[in-house]
Short mmCIF file of C-alpha atoms in Angstrom, two decimals:
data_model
loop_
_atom_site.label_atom_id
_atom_site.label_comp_id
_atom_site.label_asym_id
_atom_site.label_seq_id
_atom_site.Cartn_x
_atom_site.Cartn_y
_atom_site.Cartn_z
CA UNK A 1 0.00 0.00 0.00
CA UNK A 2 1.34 3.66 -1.09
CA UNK A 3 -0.87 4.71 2.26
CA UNK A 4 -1.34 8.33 1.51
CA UNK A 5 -0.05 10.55 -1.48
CA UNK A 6 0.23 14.12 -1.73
CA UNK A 7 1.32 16.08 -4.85
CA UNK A 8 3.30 18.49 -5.56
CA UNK A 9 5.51 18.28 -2.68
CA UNK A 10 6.95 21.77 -3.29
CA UNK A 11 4.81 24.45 -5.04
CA UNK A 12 5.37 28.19 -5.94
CA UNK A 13 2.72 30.65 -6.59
CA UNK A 14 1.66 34.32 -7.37
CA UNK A 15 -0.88 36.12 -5.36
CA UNK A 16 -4.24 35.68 -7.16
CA UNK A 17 -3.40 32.25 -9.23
CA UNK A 18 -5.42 29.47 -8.20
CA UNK A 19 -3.83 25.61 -8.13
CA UNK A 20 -5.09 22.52 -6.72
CA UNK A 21 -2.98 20.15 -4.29
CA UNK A 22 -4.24 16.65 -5.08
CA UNK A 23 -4.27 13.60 -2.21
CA UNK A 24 -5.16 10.11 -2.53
CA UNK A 25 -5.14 7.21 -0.57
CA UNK A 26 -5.67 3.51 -1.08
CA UNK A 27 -6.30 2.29 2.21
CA UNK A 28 -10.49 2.46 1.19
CA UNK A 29 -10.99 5.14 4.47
CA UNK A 30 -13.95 6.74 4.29
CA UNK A 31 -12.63 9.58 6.18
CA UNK A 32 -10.20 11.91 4.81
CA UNK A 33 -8.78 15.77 5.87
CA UNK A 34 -6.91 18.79 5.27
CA UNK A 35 -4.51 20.26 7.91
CA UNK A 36 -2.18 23.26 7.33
CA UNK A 37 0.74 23.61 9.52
CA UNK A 38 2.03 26.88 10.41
CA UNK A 39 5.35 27.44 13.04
CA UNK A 40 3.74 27.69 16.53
CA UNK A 41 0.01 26.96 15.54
CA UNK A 42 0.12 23.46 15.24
CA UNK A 43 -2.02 21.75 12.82
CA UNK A 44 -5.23 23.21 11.72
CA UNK A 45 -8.35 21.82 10.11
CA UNK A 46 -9.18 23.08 6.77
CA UNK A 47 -12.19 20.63 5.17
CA UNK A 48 -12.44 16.97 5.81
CA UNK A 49 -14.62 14.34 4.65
CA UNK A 50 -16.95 11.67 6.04
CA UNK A 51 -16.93 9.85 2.37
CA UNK A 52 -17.93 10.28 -1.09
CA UNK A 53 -19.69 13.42 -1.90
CA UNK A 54 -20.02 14.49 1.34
CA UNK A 55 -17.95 17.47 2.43
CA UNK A 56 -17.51 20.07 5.40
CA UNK A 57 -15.74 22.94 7.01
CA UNK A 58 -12.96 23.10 9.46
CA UNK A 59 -11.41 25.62 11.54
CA UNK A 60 -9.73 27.92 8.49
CA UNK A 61 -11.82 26.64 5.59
CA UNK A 62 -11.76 30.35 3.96
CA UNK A 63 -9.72 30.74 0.80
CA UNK A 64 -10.11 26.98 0.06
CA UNK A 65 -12.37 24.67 -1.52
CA UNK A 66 -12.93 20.39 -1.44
CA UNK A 67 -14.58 17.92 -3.46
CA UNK A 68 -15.09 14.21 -2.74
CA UNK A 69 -15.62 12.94 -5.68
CA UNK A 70 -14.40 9.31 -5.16
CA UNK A 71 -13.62 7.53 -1.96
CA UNK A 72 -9.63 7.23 -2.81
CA UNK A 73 -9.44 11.23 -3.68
CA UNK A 74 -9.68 14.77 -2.00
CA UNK A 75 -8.21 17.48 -3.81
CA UNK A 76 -8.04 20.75 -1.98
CA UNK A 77 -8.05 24.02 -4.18
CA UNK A 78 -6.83 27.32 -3.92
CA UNK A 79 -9.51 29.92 -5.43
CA UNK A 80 -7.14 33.15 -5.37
CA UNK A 81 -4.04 32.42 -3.76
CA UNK A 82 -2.96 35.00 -0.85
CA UNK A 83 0.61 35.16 1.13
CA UNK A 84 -1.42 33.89 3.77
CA UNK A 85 -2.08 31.07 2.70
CA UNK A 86 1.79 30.27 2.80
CA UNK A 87 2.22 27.10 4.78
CA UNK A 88 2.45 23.06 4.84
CA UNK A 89 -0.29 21.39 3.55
CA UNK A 90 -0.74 17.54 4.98
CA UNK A 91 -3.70 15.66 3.68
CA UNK A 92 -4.89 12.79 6.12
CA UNK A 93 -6.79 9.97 6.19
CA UNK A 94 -8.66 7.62 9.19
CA UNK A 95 -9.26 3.82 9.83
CA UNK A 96 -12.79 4.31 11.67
CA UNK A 97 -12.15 1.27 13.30
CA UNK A 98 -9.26 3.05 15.29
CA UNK A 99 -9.63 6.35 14.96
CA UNK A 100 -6.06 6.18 13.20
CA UNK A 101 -5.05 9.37 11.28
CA UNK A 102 -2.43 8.27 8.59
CA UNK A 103 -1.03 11.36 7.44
CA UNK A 104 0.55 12.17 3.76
CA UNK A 105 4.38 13.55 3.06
CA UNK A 106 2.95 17.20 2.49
CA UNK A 107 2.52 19.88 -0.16
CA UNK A 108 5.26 23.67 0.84
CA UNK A 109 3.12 26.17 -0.80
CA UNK A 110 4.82 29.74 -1.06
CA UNK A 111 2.79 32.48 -2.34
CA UNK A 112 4.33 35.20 -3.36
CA UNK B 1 -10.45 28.62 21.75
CA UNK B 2 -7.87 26.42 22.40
CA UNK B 3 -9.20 22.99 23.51
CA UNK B 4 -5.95 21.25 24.02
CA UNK B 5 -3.02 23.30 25.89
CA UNK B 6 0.82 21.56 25.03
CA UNK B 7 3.56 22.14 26.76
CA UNK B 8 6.58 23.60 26.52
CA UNK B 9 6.50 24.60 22.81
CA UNK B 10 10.35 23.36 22.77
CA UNK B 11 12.28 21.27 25.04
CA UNK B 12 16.31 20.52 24.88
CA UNK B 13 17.25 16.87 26.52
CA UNK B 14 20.92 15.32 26.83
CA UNK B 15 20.94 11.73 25.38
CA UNK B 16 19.70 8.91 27.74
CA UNK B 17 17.62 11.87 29.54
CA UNK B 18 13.77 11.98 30.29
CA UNK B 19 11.63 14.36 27.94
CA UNK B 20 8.28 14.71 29.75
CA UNK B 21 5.82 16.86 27.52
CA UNK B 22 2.40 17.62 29.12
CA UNK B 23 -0.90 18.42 27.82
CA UNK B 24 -4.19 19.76 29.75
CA UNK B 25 -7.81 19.38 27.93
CA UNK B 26 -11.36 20.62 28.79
CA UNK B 27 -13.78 18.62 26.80
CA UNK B 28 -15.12 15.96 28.79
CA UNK B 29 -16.23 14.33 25.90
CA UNK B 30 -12.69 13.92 24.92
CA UNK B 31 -12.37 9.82 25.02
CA UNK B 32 -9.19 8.99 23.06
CA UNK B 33 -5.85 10.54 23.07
CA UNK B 34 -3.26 9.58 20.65
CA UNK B 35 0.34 11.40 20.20
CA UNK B 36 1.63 12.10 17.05
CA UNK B 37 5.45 12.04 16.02
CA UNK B 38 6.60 14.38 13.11
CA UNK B 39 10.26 14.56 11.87
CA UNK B 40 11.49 17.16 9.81
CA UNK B 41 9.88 17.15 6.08
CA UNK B 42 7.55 14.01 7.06
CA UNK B 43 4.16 13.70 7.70
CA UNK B 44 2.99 13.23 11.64
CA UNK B 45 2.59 10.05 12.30
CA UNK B 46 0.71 7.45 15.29
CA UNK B 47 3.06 7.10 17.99
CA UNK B 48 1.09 6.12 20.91
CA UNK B 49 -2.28 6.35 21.72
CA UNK B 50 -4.79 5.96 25.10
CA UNK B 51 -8.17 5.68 26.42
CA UNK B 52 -9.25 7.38 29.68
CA UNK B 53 -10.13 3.72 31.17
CA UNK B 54 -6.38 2.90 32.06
CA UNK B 55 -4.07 5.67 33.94
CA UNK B 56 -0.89 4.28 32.13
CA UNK B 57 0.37 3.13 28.51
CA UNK B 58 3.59 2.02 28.14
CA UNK B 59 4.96 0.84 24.49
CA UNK B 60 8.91 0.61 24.64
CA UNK B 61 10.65 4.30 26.03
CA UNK B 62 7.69 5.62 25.80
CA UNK B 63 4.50 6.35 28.15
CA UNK B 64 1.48 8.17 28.59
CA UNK B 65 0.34 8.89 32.04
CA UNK B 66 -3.40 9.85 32.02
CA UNK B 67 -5.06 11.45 35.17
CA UNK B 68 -8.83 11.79 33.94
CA UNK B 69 -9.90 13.93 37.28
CA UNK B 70 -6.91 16.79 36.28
CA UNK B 71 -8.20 16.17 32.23
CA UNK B 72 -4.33 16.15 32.02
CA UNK B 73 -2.15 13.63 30.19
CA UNK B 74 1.66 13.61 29.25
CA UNK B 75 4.08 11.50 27.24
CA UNK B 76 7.12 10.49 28.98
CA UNK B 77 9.98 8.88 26.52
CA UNK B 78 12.92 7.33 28.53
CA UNK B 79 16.46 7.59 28.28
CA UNK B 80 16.29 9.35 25.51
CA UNK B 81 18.14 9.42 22.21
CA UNK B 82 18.94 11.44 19.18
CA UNK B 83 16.75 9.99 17.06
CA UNK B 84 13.99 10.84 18.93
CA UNK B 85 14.74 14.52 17.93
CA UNK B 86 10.99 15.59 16.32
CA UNK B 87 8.31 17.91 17.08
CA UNK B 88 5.75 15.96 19.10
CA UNK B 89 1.79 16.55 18.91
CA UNK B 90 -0.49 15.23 21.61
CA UNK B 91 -4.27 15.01 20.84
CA UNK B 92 -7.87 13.95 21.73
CA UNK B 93 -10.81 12.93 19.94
CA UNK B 94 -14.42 12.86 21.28
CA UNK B 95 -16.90 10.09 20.81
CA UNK B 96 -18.47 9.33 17.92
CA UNK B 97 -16.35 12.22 16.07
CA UNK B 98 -13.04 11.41 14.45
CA UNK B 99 -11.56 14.39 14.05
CA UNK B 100 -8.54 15.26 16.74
CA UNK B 101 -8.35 18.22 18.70
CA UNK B 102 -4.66 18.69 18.48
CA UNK B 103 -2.16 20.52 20.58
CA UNK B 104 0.40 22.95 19.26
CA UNK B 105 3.20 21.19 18.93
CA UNK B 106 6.64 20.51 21.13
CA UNK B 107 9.60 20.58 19.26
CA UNK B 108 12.27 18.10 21.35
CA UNK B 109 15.99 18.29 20.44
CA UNK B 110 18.11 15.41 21.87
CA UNK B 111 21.79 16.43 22.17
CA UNK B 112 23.92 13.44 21.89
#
């Protein structure tokens, strides 16, 4: 099993230009998430998923949209990207069974 | 609001010391607690996890000591090594929910 996959691992972009950071996992969780990671603030929630079409917010969900179109994807995209949205972006997924979050390699955005 | 208090935010141990990193929680909903171990340019990943119906976990150097009346719990990694050099999130997850309330972070740095 890959587990979880994040790409691009390193990204560049200009304030205003819009990308998508694509994650996929092929454990068959129904239960997948976005976390940013900034330096002191830990990891916060963006979206997450409780399966196929179904989508929500989480604590910073501005700036940033989901879809859920299958159960092994959950690409999160960048509408108009802003310097604050500078950070690491770490997709996760959980075995319900456990409550086990496995989490992917990340995605450094810098927007310039 | 910050459900989940971690602390210190960065802790400095000599090699075959004790790191002891605490963290203090409100929710009494709050049912399972699992810390997370991230290394530099890595994903976090499951390091040890507990449920509030045992005061102790041990799995190899590392424990975490539970006292439900305080809502306080801490991991406790023994004679500690280099390796073990990684920022450290603890966590806690309500019932029925599956996404973690996670603490800020400690960054550990084991000098050898």
């Amino acid at each position: 099993n890959a587990g979880v996959t994040q790409t691009p691992k390193f990204q560049v972009l200009k304030t205003g230009q819009s990308m998508t950071l694509q994650c996929a996992q092929d454990m068959n969780h129904e239960y997948m998430s976005w976390y940013r990671q900034d330096p002191g603030m830990g990891l916060r929630l963006i979206h997450y998923s409780v399966g196929a079409g179904i989508t929500d917010q989480g604590e910073v969900p501005n700036g940033y949209n989901v879809s859920r179109s299958t159960t092994e994807d959950f690409p999160l995209r960048l509408l108009s990207a802003a310097p604050s949205q500078t950070s690491v972006y770490f997709c996760a997924s959980t075995d319900r069974r456990d409550n086990e979050q496995f989490f992917g390699p990340g995605t450094r955005l810098t927007v310039l | 609001q910050q459900q989940v208090k971690q602390s210190p935010q960065s802790l400095i141990v000599q090699k075959g010391g004790i790191s002891i990193i605490n963290c203090a929680y409100e929710n009494t909903a709050f049912d399972y607690f699992p810390w997370y171990q991230q290394f530099p340019g890595k994903g976090p990943a499951l390091l040890i996890a507990i449920r509030p119906d045992v005061s102790e976990k041990k799995e190899g150097r590392f424990t975490i000591s539970f006292n439900k009346s305080a809502k306080q719990f801490s991991l406790h990694i023994m004679d500690s090594q280099p390796g073990d050099s990684a920022t450290y999130f603890c966590a806690a997850i309500s019932g029925g929910s599956y996404i973690p309330t996670f603490g800020r972070g400690t960054s550990l740095i084991v000098h050898p």
